[in-house]
Tab-separated table of C-alpha atoms in Angstrom:
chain	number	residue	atom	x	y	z
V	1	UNK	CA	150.968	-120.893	80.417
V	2	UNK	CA	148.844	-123.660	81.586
V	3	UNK	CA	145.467	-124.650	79.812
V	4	UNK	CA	142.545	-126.777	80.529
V	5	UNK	CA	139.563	-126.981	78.588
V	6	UNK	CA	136.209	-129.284	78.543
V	7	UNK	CA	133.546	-129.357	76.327
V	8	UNK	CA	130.426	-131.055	76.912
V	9	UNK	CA	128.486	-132.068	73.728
V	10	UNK	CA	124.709	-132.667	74.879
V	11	UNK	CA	121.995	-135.492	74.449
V	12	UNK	CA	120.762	-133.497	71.172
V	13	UNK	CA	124.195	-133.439	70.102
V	14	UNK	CA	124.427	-129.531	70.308
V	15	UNK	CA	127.231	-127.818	72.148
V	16	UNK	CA	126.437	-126.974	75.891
V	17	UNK	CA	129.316	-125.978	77.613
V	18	UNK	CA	132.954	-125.003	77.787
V	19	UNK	CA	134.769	-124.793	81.427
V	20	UNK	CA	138.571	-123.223	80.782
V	21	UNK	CA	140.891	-123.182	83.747
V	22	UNK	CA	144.158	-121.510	82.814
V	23	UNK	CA	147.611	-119.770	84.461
V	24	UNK	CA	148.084	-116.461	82.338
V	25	UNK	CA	151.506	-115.153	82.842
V	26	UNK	CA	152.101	-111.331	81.715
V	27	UNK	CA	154.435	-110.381	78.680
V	28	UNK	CA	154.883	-106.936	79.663
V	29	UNK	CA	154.340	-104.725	83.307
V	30	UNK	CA	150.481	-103.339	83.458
V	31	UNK	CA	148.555	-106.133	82.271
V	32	UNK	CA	145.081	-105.597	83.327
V	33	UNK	CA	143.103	-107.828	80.772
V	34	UNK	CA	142.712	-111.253	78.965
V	35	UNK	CA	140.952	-111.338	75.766
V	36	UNK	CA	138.588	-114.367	75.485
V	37	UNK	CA	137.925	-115.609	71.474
V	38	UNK	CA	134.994	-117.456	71.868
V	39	UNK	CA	131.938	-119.376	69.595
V	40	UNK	CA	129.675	-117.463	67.842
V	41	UNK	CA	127.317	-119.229	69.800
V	42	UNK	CA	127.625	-118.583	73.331
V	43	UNK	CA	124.931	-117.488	75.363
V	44	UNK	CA	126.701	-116.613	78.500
V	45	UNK	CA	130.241	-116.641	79.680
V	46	UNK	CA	130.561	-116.419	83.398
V	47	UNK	CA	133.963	-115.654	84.900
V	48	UNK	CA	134.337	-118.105	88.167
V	49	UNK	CA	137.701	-117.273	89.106
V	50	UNK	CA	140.105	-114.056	88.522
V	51	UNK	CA	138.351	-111.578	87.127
V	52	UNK	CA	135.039	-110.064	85.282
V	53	UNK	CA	134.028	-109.545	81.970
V	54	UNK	CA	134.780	-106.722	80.016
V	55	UNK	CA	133.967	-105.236	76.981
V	56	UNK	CA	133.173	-107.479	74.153
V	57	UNK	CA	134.055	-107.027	70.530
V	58	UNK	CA	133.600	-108.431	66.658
V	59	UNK	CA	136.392	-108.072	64.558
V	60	UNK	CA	138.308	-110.385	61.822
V	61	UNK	CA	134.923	-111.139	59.670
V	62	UNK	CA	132.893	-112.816	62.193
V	63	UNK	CA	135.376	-113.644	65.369
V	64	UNK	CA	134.324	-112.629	68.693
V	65	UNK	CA	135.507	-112.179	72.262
V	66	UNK	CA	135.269	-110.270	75.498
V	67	UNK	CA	138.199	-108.621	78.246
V	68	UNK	CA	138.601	-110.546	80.904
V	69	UNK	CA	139.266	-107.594	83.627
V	70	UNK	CA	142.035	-109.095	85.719
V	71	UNK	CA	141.595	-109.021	89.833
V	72	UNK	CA	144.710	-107.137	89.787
V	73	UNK	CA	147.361	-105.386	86.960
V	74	UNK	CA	150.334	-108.106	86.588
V	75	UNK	CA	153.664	-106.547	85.773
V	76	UNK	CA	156.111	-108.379	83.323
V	77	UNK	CA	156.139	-112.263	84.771
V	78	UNK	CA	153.675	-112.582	87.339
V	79	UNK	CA	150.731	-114.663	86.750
V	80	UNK	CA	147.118	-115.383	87.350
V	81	UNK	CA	144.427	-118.212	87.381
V	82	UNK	CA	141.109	-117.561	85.405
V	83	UNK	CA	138.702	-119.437	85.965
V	84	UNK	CA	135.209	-119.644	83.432
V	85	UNK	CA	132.290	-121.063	81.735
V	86	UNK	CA	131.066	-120.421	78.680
V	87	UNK	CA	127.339	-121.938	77.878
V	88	UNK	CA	125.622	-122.431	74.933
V	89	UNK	CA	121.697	-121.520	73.735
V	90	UNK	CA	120.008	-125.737	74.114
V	91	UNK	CA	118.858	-124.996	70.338
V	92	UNK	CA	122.247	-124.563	69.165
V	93	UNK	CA	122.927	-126.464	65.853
V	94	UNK	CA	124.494	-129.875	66.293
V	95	UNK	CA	127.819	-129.605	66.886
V	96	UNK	CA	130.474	-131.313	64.797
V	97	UNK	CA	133.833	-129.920	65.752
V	98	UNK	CA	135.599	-127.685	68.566
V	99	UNK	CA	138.617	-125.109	68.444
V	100	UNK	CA	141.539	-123.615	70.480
V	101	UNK	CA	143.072	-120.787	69.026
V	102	UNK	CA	146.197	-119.964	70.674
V	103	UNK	CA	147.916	-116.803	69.602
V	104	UNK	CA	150.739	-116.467	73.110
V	105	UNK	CA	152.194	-119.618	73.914
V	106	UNK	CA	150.189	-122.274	76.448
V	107	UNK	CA	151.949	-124.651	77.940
V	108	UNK	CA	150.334	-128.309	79.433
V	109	UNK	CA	147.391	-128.307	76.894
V	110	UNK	CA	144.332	-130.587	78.012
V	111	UNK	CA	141.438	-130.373	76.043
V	112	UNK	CA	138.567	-133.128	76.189
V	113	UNK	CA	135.078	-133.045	74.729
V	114	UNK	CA	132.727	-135.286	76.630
V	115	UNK	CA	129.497	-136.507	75.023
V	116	UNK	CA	126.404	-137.150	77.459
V	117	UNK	CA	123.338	-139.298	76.532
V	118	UNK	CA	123.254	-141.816	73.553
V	119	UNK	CA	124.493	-139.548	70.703
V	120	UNK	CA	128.004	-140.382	70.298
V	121	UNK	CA	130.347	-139.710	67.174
V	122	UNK	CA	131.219	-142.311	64.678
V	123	UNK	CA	134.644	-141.330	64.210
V	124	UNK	CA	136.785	-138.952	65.192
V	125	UNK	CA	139.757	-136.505	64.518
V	126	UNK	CA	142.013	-134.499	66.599
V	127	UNK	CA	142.785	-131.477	64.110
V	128	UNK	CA	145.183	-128.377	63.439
V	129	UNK	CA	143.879	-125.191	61.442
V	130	UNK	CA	145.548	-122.565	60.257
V	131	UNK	CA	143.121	-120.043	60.875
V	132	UNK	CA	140.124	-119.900	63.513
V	133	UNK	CA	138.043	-119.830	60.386
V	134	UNK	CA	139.600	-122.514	58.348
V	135	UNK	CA	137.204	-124.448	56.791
V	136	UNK	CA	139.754	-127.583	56.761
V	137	UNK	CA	142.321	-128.905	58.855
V	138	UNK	CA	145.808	-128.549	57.759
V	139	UNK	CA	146.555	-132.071	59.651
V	140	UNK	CA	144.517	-134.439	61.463
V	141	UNK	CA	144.957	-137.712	63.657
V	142	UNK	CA	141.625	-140.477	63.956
V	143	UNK	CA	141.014	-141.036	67.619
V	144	UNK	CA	138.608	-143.077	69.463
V	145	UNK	CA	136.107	-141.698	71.293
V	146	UNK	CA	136.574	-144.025	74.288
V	147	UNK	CA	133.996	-144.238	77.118
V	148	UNK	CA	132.216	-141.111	75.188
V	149	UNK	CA	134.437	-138.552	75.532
V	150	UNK	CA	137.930	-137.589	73.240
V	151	UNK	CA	141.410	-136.145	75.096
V	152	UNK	CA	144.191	-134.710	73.776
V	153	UNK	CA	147.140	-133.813	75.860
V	154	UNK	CA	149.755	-130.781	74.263
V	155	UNK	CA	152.761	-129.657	75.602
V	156	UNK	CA	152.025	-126.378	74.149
V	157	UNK	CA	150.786	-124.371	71.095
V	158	UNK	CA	151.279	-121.063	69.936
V	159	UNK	CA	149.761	-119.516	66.919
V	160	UNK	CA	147.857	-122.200	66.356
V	161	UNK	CA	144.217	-123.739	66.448
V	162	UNK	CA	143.845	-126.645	67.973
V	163	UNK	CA	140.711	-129.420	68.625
V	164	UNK	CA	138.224	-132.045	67.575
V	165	UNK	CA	135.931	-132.978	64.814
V	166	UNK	CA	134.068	-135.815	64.603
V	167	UNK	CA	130.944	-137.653	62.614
């Protein structure tokens, strides 16, 4: 259902965090787990709100995520609020780019990537992939990164990848 997601891009210019906020609602009765697809990346992922981790996994040719272990099993329409944070190693590689992939539907999309210190992009793109491992964008939009940061506001996706790139 509902997603929010901020990135925060570091005075090096390396990824440091993402904080995701979202409403899950379950397909089917007996729900007891979200999977998380996350960056290859991460360091830790702590769960703030609605659950714990769970087992993590590698699969697809280099995509990986962890269970989120739900609070409580949801049957068929009820929902939940997860909460988490996701940080990154401080000698991470520069970043250049973030991505959503949304396989369910989620609805209210607001993703933002802030940049903090002096190292701000050039230019920049808000982007579709096909795949989470796309090496280009099958359509992107120049936007401004005003005041440091870049928004985008999506009244949903589904089976998609969605995010920024910038120079």
């Amino acid at each position: 259902m509902n997603l929010i997601e901020r990135y925060e891009v570091g005075p090096t210019g390396a990824l440091a965090s993402r904080h995701t906020s979202q409403v899950i609602r379950a397909a089917e009765d007996g729900v007891t787990a979200y999977f998380f697809n996350h960056e290859p990346d991460a360091a830790s992922i702590e769960v703030l709100h609605g659950g714990r981790l769970g087992k993590r996994y590698e699969y697809g040719g280099g995509l990986l995520g962890v269970e989120i272990m739900l609070c409580d099993p949801l049957d068929r329409s009820d929902v939940a609020l997860l909460e988490y944070r996701t940080a990154f190693s401080p000698d991470s590689s520069r970043a250049m780019e973030v991505r959503r992939p949304a396989f369910a539907r989620a609805e209210n999309v607001s993703l933002s990537v802030r940049f903090a210190g002096e190292r701000r992009p050039l230019k920049a793109w808000t982007c579709v992939w096909d795949d989470p491992l796309g090496e280009q964008p099958v359509k992107e939009e120049s936007v401004g990164p005003g005041g440091g940061s870049l928004y985008r506001f999506l009244p949903y996706i589904e089976e998609t990848v969605v995010g920024f790139r910038w120079q």
